[in-house]
Coordinates of C-alpha atoms in Angstrom, one line a residue:
X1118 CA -32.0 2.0 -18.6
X1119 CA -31.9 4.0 -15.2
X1120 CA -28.9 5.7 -14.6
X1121 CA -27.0 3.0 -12.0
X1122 CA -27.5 0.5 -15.2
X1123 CA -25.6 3.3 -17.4
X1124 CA -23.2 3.3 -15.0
X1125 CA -22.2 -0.5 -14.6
X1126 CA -22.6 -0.6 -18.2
X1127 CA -19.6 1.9 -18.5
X1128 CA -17.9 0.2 -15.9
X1129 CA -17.7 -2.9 -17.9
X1130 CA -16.6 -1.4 -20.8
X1131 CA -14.0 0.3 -19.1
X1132 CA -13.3 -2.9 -17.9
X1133 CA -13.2 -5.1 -21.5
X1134 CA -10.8 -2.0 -22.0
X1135 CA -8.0 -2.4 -19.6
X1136 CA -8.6 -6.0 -18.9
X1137 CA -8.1 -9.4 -20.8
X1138 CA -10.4 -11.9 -21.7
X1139 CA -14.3 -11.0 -22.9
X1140 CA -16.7 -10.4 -20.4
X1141 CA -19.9 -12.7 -20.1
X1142 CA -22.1 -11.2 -17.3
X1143 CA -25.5 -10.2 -17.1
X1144 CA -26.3 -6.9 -16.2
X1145 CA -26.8 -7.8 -12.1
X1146 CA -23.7 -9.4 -12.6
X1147 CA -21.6 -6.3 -14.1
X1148 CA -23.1 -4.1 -11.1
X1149 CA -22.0 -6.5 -8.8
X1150 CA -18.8 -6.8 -10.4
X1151 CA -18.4 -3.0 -10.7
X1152 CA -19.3 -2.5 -7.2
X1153 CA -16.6 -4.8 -6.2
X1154 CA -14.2 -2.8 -8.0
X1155 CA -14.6 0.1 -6.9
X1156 CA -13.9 -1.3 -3.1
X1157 CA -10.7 -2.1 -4.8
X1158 CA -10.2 1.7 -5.7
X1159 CA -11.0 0.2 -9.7
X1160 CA -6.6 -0.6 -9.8
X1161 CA -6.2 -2.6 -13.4
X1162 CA -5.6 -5.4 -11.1
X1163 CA -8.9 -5.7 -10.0
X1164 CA -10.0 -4.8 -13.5
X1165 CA -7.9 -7.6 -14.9
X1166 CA -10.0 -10.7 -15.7
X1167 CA -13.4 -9.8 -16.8
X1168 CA -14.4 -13.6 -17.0
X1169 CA -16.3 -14.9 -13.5
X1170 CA -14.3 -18.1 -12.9
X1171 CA -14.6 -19.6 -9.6
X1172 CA -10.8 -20.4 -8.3
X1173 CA -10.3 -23.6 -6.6
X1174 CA -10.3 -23.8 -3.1
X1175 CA -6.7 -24.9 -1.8
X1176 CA -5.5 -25.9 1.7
X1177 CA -3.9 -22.6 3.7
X1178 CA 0.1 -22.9 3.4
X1179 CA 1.9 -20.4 5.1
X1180 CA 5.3 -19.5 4.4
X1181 CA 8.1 -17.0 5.1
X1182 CA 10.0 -15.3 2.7
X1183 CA 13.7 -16.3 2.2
X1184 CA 16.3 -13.9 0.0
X1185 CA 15.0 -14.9 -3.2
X1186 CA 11.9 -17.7 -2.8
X1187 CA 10.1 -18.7 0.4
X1188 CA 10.9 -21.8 2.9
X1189 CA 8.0 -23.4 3.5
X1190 CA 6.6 -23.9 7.2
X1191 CA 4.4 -26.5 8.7
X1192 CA 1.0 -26.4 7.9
X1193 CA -0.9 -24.4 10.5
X1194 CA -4.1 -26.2 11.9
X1195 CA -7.5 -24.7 10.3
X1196 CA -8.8 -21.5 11.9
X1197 CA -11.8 -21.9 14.0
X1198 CA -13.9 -19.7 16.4
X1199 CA -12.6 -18.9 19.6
X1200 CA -13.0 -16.8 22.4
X1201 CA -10.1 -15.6 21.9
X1202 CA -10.3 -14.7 18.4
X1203 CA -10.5 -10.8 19.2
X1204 CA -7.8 -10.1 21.9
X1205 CA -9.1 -5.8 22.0
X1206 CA -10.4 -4.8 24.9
X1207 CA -13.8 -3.7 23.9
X1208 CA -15.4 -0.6 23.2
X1209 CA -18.6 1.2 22.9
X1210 CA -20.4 1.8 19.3
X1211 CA -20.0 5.6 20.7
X1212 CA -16.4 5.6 21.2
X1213 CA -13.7 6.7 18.4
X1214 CA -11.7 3.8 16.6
X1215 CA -8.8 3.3 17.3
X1216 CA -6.4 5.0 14.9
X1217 CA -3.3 4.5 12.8
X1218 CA -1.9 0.6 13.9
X1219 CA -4.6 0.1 16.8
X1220 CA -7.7 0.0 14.3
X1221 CA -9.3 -2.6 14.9
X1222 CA -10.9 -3.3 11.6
X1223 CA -15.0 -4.1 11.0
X1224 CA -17.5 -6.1 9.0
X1225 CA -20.5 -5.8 7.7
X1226 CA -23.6 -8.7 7.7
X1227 CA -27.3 -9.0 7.4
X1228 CA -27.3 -5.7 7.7
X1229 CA -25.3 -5.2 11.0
X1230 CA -21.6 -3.5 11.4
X1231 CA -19.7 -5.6 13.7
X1232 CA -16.2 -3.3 14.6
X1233 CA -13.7 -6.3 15.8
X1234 CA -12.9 -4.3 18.9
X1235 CA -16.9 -3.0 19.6
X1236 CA -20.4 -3.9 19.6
X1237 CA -22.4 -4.4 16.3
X1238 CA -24.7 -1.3 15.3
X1239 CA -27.1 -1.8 12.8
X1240 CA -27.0 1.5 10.6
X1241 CA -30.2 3.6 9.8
X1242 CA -30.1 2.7 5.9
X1243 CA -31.8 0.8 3.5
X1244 CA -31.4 -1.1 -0.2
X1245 CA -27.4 -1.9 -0.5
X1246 CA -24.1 -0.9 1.6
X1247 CA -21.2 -0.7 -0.6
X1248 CA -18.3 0.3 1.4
X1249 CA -18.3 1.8 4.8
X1250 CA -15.3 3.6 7.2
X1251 CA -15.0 4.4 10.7
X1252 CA -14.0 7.9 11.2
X1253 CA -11.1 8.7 14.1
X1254 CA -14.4 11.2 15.5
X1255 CA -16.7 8.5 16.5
X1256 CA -18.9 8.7 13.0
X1257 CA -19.3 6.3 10.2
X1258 CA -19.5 6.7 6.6
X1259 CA -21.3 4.7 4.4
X1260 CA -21.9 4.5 0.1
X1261 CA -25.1 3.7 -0.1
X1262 CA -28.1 2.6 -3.0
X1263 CA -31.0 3.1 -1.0
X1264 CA -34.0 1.3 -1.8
X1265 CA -35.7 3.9 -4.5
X1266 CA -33.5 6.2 -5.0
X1267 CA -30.1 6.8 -6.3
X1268 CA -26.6 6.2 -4.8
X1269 CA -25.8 8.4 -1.7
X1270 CA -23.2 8.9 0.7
X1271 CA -24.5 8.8 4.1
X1272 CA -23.2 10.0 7.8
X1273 CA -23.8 8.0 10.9
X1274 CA -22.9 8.8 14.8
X1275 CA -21.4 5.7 16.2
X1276 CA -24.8 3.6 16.9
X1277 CA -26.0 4.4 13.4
X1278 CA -28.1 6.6 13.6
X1279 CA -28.5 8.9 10.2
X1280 CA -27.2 12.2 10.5
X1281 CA -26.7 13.2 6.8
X1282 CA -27.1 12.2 3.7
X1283 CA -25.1 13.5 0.4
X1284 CA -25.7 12.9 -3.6
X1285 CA -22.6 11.5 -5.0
X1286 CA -21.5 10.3 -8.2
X1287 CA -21.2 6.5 -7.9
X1288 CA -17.0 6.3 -7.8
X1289 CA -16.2 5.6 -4.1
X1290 CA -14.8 6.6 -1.3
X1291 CA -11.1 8.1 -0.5
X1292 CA -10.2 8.4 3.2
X1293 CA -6.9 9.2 4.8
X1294 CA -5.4 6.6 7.3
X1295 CA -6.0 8.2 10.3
X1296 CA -9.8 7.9 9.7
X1297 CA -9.8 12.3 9.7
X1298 CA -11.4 13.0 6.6
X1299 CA -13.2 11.3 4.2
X1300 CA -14.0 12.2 0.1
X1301 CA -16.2 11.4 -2.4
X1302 CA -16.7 13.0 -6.2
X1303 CA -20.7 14.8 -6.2
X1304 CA -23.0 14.5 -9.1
X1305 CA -21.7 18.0 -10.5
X1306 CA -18.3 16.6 -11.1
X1307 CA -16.8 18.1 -8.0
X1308 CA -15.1 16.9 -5.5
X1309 CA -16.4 16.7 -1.7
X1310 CA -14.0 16.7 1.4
X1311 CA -15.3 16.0 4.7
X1312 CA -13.5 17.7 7.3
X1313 CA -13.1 16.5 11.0
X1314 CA -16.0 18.0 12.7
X1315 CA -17.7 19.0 10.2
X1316 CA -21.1 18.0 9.5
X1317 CA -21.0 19.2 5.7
X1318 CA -18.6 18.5 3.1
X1319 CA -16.3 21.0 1.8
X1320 CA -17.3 21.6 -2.0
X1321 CA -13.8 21.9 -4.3
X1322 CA -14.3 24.9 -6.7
X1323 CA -12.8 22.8 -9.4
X1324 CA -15.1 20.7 -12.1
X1325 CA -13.1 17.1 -12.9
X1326 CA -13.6 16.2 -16.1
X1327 CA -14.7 12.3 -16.0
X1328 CA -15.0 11.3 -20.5
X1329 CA -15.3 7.2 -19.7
X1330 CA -16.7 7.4 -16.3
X1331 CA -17.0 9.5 -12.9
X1332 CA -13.4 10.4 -11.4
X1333 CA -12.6 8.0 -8.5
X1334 CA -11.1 9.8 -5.6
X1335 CA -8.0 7.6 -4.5
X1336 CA -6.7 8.7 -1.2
X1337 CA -6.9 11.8 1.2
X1338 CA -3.0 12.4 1.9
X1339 CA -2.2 12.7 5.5
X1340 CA -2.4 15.6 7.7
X1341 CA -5.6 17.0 5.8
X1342 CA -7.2 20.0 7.8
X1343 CA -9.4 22.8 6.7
X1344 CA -6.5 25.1 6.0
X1345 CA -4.9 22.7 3.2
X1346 CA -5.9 19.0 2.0
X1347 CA -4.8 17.0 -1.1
X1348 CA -6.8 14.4 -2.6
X1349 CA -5.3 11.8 -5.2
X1350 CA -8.0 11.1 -7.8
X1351 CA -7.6 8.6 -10.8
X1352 CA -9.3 10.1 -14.0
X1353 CA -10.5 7.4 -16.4
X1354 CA -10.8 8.3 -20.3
X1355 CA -10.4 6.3 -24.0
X1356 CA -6.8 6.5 -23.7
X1357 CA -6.0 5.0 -19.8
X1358 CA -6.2 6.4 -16.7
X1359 CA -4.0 9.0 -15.2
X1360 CA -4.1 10.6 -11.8
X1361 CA -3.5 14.0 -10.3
X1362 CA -3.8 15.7 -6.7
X1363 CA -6.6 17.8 -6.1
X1364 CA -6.4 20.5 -3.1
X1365 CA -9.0 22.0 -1.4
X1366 CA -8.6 25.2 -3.0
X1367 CA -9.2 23.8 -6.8
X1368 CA -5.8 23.3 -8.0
X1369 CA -5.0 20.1 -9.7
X1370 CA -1.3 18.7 -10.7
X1371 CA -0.6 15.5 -12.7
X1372 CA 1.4 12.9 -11.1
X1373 CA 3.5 11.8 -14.1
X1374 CA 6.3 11.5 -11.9
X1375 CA 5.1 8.7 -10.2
X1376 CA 5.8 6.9 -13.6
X1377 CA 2.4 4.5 -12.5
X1378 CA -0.6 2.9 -14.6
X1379 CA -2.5 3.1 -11.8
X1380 CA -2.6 4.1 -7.7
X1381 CA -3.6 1.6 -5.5
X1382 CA -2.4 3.1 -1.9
X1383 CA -0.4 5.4 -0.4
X1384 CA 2.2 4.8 3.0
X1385 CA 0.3 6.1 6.3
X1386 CA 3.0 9.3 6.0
X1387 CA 2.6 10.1 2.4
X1388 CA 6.2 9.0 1.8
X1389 CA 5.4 5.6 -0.7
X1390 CA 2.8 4.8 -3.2
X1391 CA 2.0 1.3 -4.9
X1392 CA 0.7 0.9 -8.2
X1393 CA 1.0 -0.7 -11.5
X1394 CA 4.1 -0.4 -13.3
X1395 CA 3.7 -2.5 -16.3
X1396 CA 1.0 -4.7 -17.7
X1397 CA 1.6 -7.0 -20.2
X1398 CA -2.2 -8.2 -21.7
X1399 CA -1.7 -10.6 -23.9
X1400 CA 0.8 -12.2 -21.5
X1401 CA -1.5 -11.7 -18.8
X1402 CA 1.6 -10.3 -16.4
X1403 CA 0.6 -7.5 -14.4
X1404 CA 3.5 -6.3 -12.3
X1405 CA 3.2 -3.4 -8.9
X1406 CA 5.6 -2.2 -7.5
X1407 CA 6.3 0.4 -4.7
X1408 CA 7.5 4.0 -5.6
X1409 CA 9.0 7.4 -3.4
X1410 CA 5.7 10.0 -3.6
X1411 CA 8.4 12.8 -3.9
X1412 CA 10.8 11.5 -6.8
X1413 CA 9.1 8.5 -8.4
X1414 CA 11.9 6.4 -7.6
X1415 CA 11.0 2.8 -7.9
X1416 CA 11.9 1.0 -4.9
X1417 CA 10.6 -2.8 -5.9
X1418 CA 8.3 -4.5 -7.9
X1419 CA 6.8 -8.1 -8.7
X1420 CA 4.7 -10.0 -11.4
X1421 CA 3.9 -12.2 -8.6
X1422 CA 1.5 -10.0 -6.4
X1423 CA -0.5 -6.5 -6.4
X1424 CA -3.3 -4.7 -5.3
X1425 CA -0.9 -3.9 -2.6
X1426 CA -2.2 -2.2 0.5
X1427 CA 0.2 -0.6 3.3
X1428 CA -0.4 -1.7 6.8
X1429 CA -1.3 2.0 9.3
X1430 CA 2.5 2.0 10.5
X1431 CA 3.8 1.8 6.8
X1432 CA 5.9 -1.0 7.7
X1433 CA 4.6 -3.7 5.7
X1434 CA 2.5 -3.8 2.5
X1435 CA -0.5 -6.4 1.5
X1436 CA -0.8 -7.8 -1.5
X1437 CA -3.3 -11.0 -3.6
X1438 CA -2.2 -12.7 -6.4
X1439 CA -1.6 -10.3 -9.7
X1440 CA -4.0 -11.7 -12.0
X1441 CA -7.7 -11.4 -11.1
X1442 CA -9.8 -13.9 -13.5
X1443 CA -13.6 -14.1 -11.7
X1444 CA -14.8 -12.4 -8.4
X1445 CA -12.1 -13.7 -6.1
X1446 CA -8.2 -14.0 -5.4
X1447 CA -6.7 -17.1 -4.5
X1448 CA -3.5 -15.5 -2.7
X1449 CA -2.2 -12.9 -0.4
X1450 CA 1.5 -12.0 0.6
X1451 CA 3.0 -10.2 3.0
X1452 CA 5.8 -7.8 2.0
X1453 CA 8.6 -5.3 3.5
X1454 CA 7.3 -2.0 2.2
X1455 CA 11.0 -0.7 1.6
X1456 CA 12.5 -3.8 0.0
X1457 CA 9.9 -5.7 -1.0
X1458 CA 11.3 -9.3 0.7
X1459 CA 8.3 -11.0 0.7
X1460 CA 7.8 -12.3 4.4
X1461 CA 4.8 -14.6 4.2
X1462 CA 1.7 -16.1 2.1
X1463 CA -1.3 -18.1 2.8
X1464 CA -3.4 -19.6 -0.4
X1465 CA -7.1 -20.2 -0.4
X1466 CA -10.5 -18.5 -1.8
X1467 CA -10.2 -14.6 -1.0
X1468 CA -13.5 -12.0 -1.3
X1469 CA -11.8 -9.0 0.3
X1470 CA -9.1 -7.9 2.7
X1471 CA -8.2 -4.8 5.3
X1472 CA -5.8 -4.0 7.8
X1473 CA -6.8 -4.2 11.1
X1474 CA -3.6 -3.4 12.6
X1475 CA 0.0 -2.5 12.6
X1476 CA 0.4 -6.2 12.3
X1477 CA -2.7 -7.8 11.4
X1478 CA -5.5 -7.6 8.9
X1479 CA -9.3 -9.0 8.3
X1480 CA -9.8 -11.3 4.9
X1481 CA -13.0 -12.9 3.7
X1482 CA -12.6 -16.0 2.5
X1483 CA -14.5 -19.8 1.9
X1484 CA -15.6 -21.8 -1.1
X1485 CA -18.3 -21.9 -3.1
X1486 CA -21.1 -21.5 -1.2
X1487 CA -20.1 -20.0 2.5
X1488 CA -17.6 -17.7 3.9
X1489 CA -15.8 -16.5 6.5
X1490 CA -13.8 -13.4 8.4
X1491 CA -10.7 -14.3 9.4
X1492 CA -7.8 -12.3 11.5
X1493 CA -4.5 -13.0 10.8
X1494 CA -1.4 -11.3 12.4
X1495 CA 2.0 -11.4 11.6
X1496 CA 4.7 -12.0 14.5
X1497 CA 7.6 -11.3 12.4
X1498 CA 7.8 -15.1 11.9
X1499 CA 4.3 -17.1 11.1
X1500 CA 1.1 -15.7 10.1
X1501 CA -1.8 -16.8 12.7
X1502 CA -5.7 -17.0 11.5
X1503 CA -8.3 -16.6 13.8
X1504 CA -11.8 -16.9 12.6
X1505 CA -13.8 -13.9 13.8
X1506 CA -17.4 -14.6 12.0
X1507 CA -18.9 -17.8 10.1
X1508 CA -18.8 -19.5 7.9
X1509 CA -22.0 -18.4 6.9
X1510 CA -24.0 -19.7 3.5
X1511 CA -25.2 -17.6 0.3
X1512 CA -26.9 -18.0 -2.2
X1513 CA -25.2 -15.7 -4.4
X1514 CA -23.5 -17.7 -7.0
X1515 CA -21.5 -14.9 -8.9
X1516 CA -20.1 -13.2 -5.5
X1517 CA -20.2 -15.8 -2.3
X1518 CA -17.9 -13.9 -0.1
X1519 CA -20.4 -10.8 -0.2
X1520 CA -22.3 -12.3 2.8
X1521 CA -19.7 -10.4 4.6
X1522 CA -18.6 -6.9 3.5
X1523 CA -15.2 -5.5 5.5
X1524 CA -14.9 -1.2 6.4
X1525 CA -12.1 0.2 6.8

C-alpha cells in the first residue's frame, strides 16, 4: 500500500469516527471521497454520512425566508445557457482576479480552468487537480497528484504555466479572502505560507503534531503580510478534532473559546466564524451555527443547514442541507450572517459550491449521470440561476458532479 492509499485509508477511518452509518467503499472510492472532503476543509458535516447514496433529483424551488419559515415563490423557469449567463466584462488569463465581492469565481474541466470573468487556461500539470485558487497577484495555485509521483502543491502565472512546485502533506489548502496568501501543511509537519510576491513559501519553525492524520490548515485570517500572519488549522486525533492559530513566527494558541466542533469559514474581516456546535449521531442532527472570533459569542444556529460559507463582503452566509449521506447535497440556503434569517433556498442534486460574488455564487449540480455550473445571484428578493457550463456526461458513478471541479 503506497502512501496516498495509507492516507485515504486513514481518512475513512477518521471518517467511520465522526460520522454515522458504516462505510462501504472500495478503496478508489474512499480516495475519492476523501478528496472531496477535504475541498470541504474535512467539517464533520462533510464527514457525516459515510454511506454513497445517490439523493433524488427534485425540481428547483426557490423561496425567501419569512420570520420564522419561508413563503414560497413561483417556480422559476429551468436555467439554461445564455449569452448572457456571465454579465463580467472580460479579462485576460494574465490579469489579477478580481478581489473581495468582484471575484468572479472559476471551474475546472477536461483539464482546462475556465475563470467566469476570463479566458480558459489549460494548467502545465498532469495526473489529478484537486483544488485550485486564484491568487489577487495574477498566479494560481493548484493541489496536485501528478501522474507518478506523490501529491504536490504547484504555482502557475496566469496562463498556466509551471513556475513552482512544493511537497506537501495531502490536507489542503487554506487561503485568505482576498486571494493574498495561500497555505498548505509540508511533509515535515510544518506549516507553509505563501506570501504575496513571493515565489517560495515561508516555512513555520513550529512542528504540528497530526496523531490520526496530517493537520488541515483552515483559513489564512485577513490582513496576512510578511511581518505577522495567522493561520487557523484543525488538528485531528482519537479523541476529536480541535483547532488553534498558527503565526508565522511558530506560536500556536487553542481556540477553545470559540466553543466549536469544528471550523468551517471565517467572515472576510476576521470578525465571525461558522462551525459545528452540536452533533447529535445517533439522531443524525448536526447543528452550525455562527460565532464572534473575539468572544465566542454565539450569534445563531440551525439543525436545518451547515457547511456554511461567508460570501467576500461578509454579508451573507452559504449553507447545504446538514446531513451529508453519499457524495452529494440536495440543498443550499441563503442566510443573514448576523441573524441568521434565512433569505432563500433552491433544492436539487449539489457536487460543490463557491462564491463568486458579493451576491452570487457557482454550484455544480445535475443527476445521475451529467452535470452542470450554474450562477445564481441574490437580488435581496429571488435567487436567479444562470447556467454557465453543460450539462456534460460522466461516467463516474460514485462522484458525477466531478466532471466539473469549482476554484476559489
Amino acid at each position: 500500500m503506497n502512501e496516498h492509499d495509507e492516507q485515504a485509508v486513514t481518512e475513512a477511518l477518521r471518517i467511520q469516527a465522526v460520522g454515522a452509518g458504516t462505510p462501504t467503499l472500495t478503496l478508489d472510492d474512499v480516495r475519492g471521497r476523501a478528496r472531496g472532503i477535504r475541498r470541504r476543509r474535512a467539517s464533520l458535516a462533510a464527514a457525516a454520512g459515510a454511506g454513497v447514496v445517490a439523493a433524488a433529483v427534485v425540481p428547483i424551488a426557490l423561496l425567501v425566508g419569512g420570520d420564522s419559515s419561508p413563503d414560497t415563490l413561483p417556480p422559476v423557469d429551468t436555467p439554461t445557457v445564455s449569452d448572457t449567463a456571465n454579465p463580467l466584462p472580460p479579462v485576460s488569463p494574465s490579469d489579477p482576479p478580481r478581489a473581495g465581492g468582484d471575484r468572479a469565481g472559476a471551474w475546472m474541466f477536461d483539464g482546462e480552468v475556465r475563470p467566469a470573468g476570463g479566458t480558459p487556461f489549460t494548467p502545465d500539470l498532469t495526473g489529478e487537480v484537486s483544488s485550485f485558487v486564484a491568487l489577487a497577484d495574477g498566479r494560481w495555485v493548484f493541489t496536485n497528484y501528478p501522474e507518478g509521483g506523490d501529491y504536490v502543491v504547484a504555482l502557475t502565472d496566469g496562463t498556466g504555466s509551471l513556475l513552482e512546485t512544493f511537497e506537501a502533506a495531502d490536507s489542503g489548502l487554506a487561503v485568505d479572502d482576498e486571494g493574498a496568501a495561500a497555505s498548505w501543511m509540508g511533509t515535515d509537519g510544518r506549516l507553509r505560507v505563501l506570501l504575496p510576491g513571493d515565489d517560495q513559501p515561508t516555512v513555520v519553525p513550529t512542528e504540528l503534531d497530526g496523531r490520526l492524520s496530517a493537520p488541515m490548515p483552515l483559513e489564512v485570517l485577513p490582513g496576512c503580510t510578511a511581518q505577522e500572519c495567522v493561520v487557523i488549522v484543525e488538528v485531528y486525533d482519537r479523541d476529536g478534532s480541535t483547532q488553534q492559530t498558527v503565526s508565522l513566527d511558530g506560536s500556536v494558541d487553542p481556540l477553545d473559546r470559540l466553543g466549536l466542533l469544528s471550523i468551517t469559514d471565517v467572515s472576510p474581516d476576521g470578525a465571525l466564524v461558522s462551525g459545528h456546535v452540536s452533533v447529535d449521531e445517533f439522531g443524525q442532527e448536526y447543528c452550525s451555527g455562527v460565532v464572534l472570533f473575539a468572544t465566542g459569542e454565539e450569534l445563531w444556529r440551525t439543525c436545518e443547514s451547515g457547511s456554511f460559507r461567508f460570501s467576500p463582503d461578509g454579508r451573507l452566509v452559504l449553507g447545504l442541507d446538514a446531513y451529508l449521506d453519499g457524495p452529494n447535497h440536495g440543498l443550499q440556503a441563503l442566510f443573514d450572517a448576523r441573524t441568521g434569517r434565512e433569505l432563500a433556498r433552491h433544492e436539487t442534486v449539489i457536487y460543490d459550491e463557491v462564491w463568486a460574488g458579493a451576491d452570487s455564487w457557482l454550484s455544480v449540480e445535475g443527476g445521475s449521470s451529467t452535470s452542470s455550473v450554474v450562477r445564481y445571484t441574490w437580488d435581496g428578493s429571488r435567487l436567479t440561476p444562470q447556467v454557465l457550463d453543460g450539462p456534460v456526461g460522466t461516467d463516474t458513478e460514485i462522484e458525477p458532479g466531478t466532471a466539473f471541479r469549482l476554484g476559489r
